[in-house]
Coordinates of C-alpha atoms in Angstrom, one line a residue:
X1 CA 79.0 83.6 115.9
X2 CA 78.3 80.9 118.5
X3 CA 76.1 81.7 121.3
X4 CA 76.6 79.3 124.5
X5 CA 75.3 78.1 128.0
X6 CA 77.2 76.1 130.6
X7 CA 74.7 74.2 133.2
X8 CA 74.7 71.7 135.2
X9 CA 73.5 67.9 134.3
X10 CA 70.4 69.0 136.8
X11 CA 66.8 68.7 135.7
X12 CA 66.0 71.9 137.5
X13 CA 67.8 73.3 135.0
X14 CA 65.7 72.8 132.4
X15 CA 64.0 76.6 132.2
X16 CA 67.1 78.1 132.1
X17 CA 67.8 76.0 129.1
X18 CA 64.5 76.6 127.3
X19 CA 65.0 80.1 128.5
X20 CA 68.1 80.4 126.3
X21 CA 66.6 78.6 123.1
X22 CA 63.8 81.1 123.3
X23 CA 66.1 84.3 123.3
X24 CA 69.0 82.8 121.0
X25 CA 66.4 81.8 118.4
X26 CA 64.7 85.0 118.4
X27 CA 67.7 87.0 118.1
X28 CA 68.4 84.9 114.7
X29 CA 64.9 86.0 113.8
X30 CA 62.9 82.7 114.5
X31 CA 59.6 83.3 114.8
X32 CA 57.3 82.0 117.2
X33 CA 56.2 78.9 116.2
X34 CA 59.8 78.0 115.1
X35 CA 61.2 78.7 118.4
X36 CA 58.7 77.4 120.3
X37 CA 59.5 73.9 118.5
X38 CA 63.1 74.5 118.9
X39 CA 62.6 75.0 123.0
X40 CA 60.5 72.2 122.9
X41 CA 63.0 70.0 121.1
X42 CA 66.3 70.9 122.6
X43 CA 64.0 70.4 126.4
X44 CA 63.4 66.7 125.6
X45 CA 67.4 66.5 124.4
X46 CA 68.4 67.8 127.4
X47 CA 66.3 66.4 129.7
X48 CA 67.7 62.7 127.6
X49 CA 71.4 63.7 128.8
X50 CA 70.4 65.1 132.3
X51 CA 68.5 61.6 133.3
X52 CA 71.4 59.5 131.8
X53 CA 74.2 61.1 133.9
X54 CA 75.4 59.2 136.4
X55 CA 74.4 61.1 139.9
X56 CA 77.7 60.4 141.8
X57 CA 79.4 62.9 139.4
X58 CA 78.9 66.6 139.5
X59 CA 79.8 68.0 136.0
X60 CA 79.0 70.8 133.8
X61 CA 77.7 70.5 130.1
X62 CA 77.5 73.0 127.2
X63 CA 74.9 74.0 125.0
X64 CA 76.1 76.3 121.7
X65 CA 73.5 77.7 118.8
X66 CA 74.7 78.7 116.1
X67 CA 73.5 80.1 112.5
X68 CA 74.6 78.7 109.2
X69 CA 72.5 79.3 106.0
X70 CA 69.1 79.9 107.8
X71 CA 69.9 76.8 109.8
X72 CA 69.7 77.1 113.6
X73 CA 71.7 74.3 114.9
X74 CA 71.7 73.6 118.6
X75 CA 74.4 71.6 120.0
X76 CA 74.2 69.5 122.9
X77 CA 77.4 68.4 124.6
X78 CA 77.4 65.1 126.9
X79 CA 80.6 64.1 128.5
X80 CA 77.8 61.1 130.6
X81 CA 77.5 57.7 129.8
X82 CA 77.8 56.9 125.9
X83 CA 74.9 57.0 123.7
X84 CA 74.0 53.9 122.1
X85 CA 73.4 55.0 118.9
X86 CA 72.2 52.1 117.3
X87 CA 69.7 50.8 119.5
X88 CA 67.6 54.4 120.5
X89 CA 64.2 53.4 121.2
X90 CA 61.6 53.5 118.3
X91 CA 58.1 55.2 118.9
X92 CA 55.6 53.3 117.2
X93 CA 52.1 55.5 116.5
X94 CA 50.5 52.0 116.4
X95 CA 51.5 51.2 119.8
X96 CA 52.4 54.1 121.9
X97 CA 52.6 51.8 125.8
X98 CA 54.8 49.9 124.7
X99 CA 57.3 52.3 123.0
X100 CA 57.0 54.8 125.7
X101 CA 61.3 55.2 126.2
X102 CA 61.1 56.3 122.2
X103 CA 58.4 59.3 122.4
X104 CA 61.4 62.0 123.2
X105 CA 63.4 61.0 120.0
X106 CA 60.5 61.0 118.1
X107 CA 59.1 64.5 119.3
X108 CA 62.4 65.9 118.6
X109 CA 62.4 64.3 114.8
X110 CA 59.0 66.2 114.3
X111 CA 59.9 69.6 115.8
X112 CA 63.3 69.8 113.9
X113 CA 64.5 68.9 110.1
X114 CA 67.5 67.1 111.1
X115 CA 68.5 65.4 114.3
X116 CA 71.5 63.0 114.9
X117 CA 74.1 62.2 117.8
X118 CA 77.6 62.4 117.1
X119 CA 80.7 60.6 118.4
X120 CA 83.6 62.7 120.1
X121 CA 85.4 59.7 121.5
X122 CA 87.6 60.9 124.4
X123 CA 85.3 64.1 124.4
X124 CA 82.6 62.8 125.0
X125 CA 79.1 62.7 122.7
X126 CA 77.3 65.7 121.2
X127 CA 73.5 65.8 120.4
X128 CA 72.7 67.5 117.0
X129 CA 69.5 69.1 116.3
X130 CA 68.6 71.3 113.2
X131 CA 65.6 73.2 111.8
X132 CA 65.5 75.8 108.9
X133 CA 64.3 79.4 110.2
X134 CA 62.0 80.4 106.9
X135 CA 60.9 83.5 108.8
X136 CA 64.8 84.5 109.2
X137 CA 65.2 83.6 105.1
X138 CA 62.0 85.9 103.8
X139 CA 63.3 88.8 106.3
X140 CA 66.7 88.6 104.9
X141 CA 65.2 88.8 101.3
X142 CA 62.8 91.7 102.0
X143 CA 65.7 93.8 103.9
X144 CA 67.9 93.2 101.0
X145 CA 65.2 94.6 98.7
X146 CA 64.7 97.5 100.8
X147 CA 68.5 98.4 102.1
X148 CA 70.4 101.0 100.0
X149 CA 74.1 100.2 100.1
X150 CA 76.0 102.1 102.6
X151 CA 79.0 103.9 100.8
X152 CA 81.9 106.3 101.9
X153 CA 83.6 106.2 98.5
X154 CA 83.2 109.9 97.9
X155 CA 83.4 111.1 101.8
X156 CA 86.9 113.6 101.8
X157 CA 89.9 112.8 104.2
X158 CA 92.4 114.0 105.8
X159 CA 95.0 112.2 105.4
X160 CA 98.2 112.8 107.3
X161 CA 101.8 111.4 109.1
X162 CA 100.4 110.0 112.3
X163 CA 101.1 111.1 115.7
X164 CA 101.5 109.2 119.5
X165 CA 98.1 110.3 119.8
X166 CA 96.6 108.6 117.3
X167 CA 97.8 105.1 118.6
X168 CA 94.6 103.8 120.0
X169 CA 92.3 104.9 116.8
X170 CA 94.9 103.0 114.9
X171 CA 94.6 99.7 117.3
X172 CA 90.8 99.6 116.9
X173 CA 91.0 100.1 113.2
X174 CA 93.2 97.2 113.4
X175 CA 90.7 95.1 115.2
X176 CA 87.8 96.1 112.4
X177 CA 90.6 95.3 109.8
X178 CA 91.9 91.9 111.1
X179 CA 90.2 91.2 114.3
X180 CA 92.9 89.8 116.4
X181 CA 94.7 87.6 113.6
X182 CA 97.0 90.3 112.3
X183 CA 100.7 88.9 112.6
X184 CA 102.7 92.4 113.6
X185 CA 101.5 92.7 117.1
X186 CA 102.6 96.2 118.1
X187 CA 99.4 97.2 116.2
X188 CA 97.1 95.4 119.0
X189 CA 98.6 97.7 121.7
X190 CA 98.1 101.5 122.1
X191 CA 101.2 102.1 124.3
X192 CA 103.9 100.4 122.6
X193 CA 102.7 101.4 118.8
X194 CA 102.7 105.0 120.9
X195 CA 106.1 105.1 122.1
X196 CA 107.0 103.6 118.2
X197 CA 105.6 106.5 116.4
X198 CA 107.5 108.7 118.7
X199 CA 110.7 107.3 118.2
X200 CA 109.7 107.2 114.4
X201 CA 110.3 102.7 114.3
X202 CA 107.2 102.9 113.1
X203 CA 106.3 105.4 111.3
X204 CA 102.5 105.5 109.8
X205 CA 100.5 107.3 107.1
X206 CA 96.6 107.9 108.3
X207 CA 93.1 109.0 106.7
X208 CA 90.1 110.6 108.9
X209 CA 87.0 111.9 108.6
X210 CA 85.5 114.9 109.3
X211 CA 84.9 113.3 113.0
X212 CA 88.3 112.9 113.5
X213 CA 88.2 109.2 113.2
X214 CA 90.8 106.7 111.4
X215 CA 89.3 104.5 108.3
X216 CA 92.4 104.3 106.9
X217 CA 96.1 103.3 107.6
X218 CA 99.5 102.3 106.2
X219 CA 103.1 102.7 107.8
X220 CA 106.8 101.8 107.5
X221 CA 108.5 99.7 110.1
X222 CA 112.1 100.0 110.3
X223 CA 114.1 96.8 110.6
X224 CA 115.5 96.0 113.8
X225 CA 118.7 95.5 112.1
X226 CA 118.7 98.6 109.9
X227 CA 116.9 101.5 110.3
X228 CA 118.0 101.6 106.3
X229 CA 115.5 99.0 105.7
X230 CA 111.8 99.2 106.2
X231 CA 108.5 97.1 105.4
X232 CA 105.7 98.5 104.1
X233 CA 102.5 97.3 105.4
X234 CA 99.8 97.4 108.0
X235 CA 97.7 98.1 105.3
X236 CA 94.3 99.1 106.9
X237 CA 90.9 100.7 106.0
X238 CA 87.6 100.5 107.6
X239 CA 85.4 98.1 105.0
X240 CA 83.1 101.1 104.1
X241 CA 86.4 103.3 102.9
X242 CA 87.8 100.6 100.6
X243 CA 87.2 102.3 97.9
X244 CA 88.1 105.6 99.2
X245 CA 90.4 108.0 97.4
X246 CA 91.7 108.7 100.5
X247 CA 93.6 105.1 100.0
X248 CA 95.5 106.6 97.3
X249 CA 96.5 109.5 98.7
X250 CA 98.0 107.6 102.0
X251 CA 99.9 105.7 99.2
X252 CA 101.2 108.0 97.5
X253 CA 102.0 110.2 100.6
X254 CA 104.1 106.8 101.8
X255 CA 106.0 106.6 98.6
X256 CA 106.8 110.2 98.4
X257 CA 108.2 109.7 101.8
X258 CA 110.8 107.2 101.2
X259 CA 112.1 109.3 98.2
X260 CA 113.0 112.1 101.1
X261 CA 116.7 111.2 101.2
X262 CA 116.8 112.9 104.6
X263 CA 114.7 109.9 106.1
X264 CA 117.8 107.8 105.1
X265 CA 115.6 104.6 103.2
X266 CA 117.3 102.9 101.1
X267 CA 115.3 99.6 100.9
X268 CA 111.8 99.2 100.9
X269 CA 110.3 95.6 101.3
X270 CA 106.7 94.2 101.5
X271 CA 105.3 90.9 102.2
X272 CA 102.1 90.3 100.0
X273 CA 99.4 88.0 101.2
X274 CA 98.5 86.6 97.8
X275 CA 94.9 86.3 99.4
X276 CA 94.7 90.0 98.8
X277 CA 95.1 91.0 95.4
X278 CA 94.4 94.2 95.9
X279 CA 97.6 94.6 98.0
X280 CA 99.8 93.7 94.8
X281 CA 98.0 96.0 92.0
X282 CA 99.3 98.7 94.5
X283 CA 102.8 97.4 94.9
X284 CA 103.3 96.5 91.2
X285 CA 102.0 100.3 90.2
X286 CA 104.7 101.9 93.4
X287 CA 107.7 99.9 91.1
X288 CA 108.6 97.1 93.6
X289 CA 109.9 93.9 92.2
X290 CA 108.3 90.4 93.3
X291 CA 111.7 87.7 94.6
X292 CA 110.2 85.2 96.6
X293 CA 107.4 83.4 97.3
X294 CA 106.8 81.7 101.1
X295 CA 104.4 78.5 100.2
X296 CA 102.7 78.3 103.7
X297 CA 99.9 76.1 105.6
X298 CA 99.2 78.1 109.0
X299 CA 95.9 79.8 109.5
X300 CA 95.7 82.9 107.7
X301 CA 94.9 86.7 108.3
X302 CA 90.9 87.3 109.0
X303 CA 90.0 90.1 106.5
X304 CA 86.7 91.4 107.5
X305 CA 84.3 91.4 104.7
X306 CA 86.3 89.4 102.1
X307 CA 85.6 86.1 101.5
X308 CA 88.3 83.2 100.8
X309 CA 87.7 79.6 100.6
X310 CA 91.0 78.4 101.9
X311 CA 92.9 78.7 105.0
X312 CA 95.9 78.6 103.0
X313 CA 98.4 82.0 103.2
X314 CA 100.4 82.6 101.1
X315 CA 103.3 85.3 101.2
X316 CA 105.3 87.2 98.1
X317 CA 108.1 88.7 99.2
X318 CA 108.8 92.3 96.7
X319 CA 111.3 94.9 97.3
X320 CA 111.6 98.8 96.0
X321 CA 114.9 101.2 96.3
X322 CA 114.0 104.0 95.6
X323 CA 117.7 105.4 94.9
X324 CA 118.8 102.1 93.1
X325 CA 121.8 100.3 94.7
X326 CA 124.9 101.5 95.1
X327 CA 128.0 99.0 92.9
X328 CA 129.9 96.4 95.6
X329 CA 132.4 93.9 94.8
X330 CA 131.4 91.0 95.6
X331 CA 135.2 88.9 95.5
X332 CA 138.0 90.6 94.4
X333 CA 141.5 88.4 92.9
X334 CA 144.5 89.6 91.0
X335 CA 144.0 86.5 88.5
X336 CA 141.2 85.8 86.5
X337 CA 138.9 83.0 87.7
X338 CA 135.5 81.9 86.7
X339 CA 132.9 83.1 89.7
X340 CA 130.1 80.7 89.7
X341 CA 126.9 82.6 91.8
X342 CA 124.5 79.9 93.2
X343 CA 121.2 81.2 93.9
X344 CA 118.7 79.2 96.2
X345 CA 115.3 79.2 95.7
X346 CA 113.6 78.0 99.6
X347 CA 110.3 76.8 99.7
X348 CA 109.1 76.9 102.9
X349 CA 106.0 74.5 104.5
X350 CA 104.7 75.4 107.8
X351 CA 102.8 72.8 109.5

């Protein structure tokens, strides 16, 4: 998470800058000798960029913090005059008068553990400055000693079709599921995914508490082009239900479903994210067959609370029928010719 401040290249700006240093590094859990450095540091960066801005132009620069590893970074952007990085003035102990223009860098070298400028081009510059929190790193170890892992496992749920009504618990489950990176959009807004559960295009399979609210969630989408054919997916579930028998039950509710001949399905299909495994342990147990793989390079889906190290996604495309397939002819001839069936096998890259 990136906290940020837009201010102007204006020296009586300053306190609103070490203002939000203060707050932003005690929210990380600095404590405060460590953000009392950290104001001190990113004041004498600032007030570097400020001073060095030409005075003719009236601009706006940012200043970001963020958190990585018990690392506070603070990251000053400069879009001024470019810094010359190899000549910064050198404080000398020995002979402070006369190194006067290099006290700032040096201040800021002593107050943090790492401190460097770096090079946008056409962006401009950005000053660096880093420090390790040690009081945020021994607060995180003691709360991990002391916190009990939070578990729903054993909680009972209802689980049930859902109705028009339960649209908008369905769109923030989507949000704690994906966050706003899910690709089938009609689960971001409560209106349409309302009039689709009324008119049964999307039909979906829910779990709730006792509270009435949705931790869990699966539906059908009909195709477009057949309302034989659907997808299976949206596969949703608040992280502290992931191991929840109510995901079972919503599974085996949706399979049972599509074996209702009145609901006229005669093709299920699902498209994997080989990310999740856990997505294809269930498909390979409900009889679907794997027939294509989608080799991709976009961005992919943001699963809250599992980890991946590659941006990489990955689709396998598997299909079910739950009454089999009904015999076609595929070419018929009254004289008997060889019939030579070419499959292609597509490998698709996205850049």
């Amino acid at each position: 998470m990136k906290m940020a401040l837009k201010t102007t290249y204006q020296i009586k700006a300053i306190p609103i800058i070490r203002s939000f240093i203060e707050e932003t590094a005690k929210y990380y859990g600095a404590n405060k000798s460590e953000y009392d450095e950290l104001k001190l540091a990113t004041e004498e960066a600032a007030e570097h960029i400020i001073v060095n801005y030409p005075k003719e132009q009236q601009d706006f620069f940012e200043i970001f913090c963020i958190v990585e590893n018990n690392i506070f970074r603070v990251v000053l952007s400069n879009t001024g005059v470019p810094v010359d990085n190899k000549n910064i003035p050198k404080y000398k102990v020995e002979n402070p008068s006369d190194s006067i223009d290099g006290l700032k860098f040096f201040l800021i070298k002593k107050l943090t553990d790492n401190f460097y400028f770096l090079n946008l081009g056409s962006e401009g510059w950005q000053t660096v400055l880093e420090k390790k929190l040690l009081a945020r790193s021994s607060n995180k170890i003691e709360s991990e000693k002391n916190s009990k892992p939070k578990t729903n496992n054993r909680e009972d749920l209802v689980v049930s079709l859902a109705s028009p009504e339960d649209a908008y618990q369905i769109t923030k489950l989507a949000y704690f599921t994906y966050h706003y990176s899910y690709a089938k959009t009609v689960f971001y807004y409560p209106e349409v995914l309302s009039e689709s559960l009324k008119n049964k295009t999307v039909i979906s399979f829910i779990a709730k508490t006792s509270s009435g609210e949705v931790v869990i969630h699966s539906s059908l989408l009909r195709s477009p082009y057949s309302p034989e054919i659907v997808e299976a997916g949206a596969l949703m579930s608040n992280p502290e239900f992931r191991r929840n028998r109510g995901l079972i039950l919503i599974i085996k509710k949706q399979i049972g479903f599509c074996t209702q001949s009145e609901h006229g399905i005669k093709i299920v299909e699902s498209n994997l994210v080989t990310a999740h495994t856990g997505s294809q342990r269930v498909t390979k147990a409900s009889q679907f067959f794997p027939f294509a793989l989608k080799i991709s390079a976009h961005k992919r889906v943001e699963f809250i609370s599992i980890e991946s190290e590659t941006q990489r996604e990955t689709l396998l495309y598997a299909i079910w029928t739950p009454f089999g397939l009904e015999q076609i002819t595929l070419y018929e001839y009254p004289y008997i010719y060889p019939i030579i069936i070419i499959f292609e096998i597509k490998i698709e890259v996205c850049h």
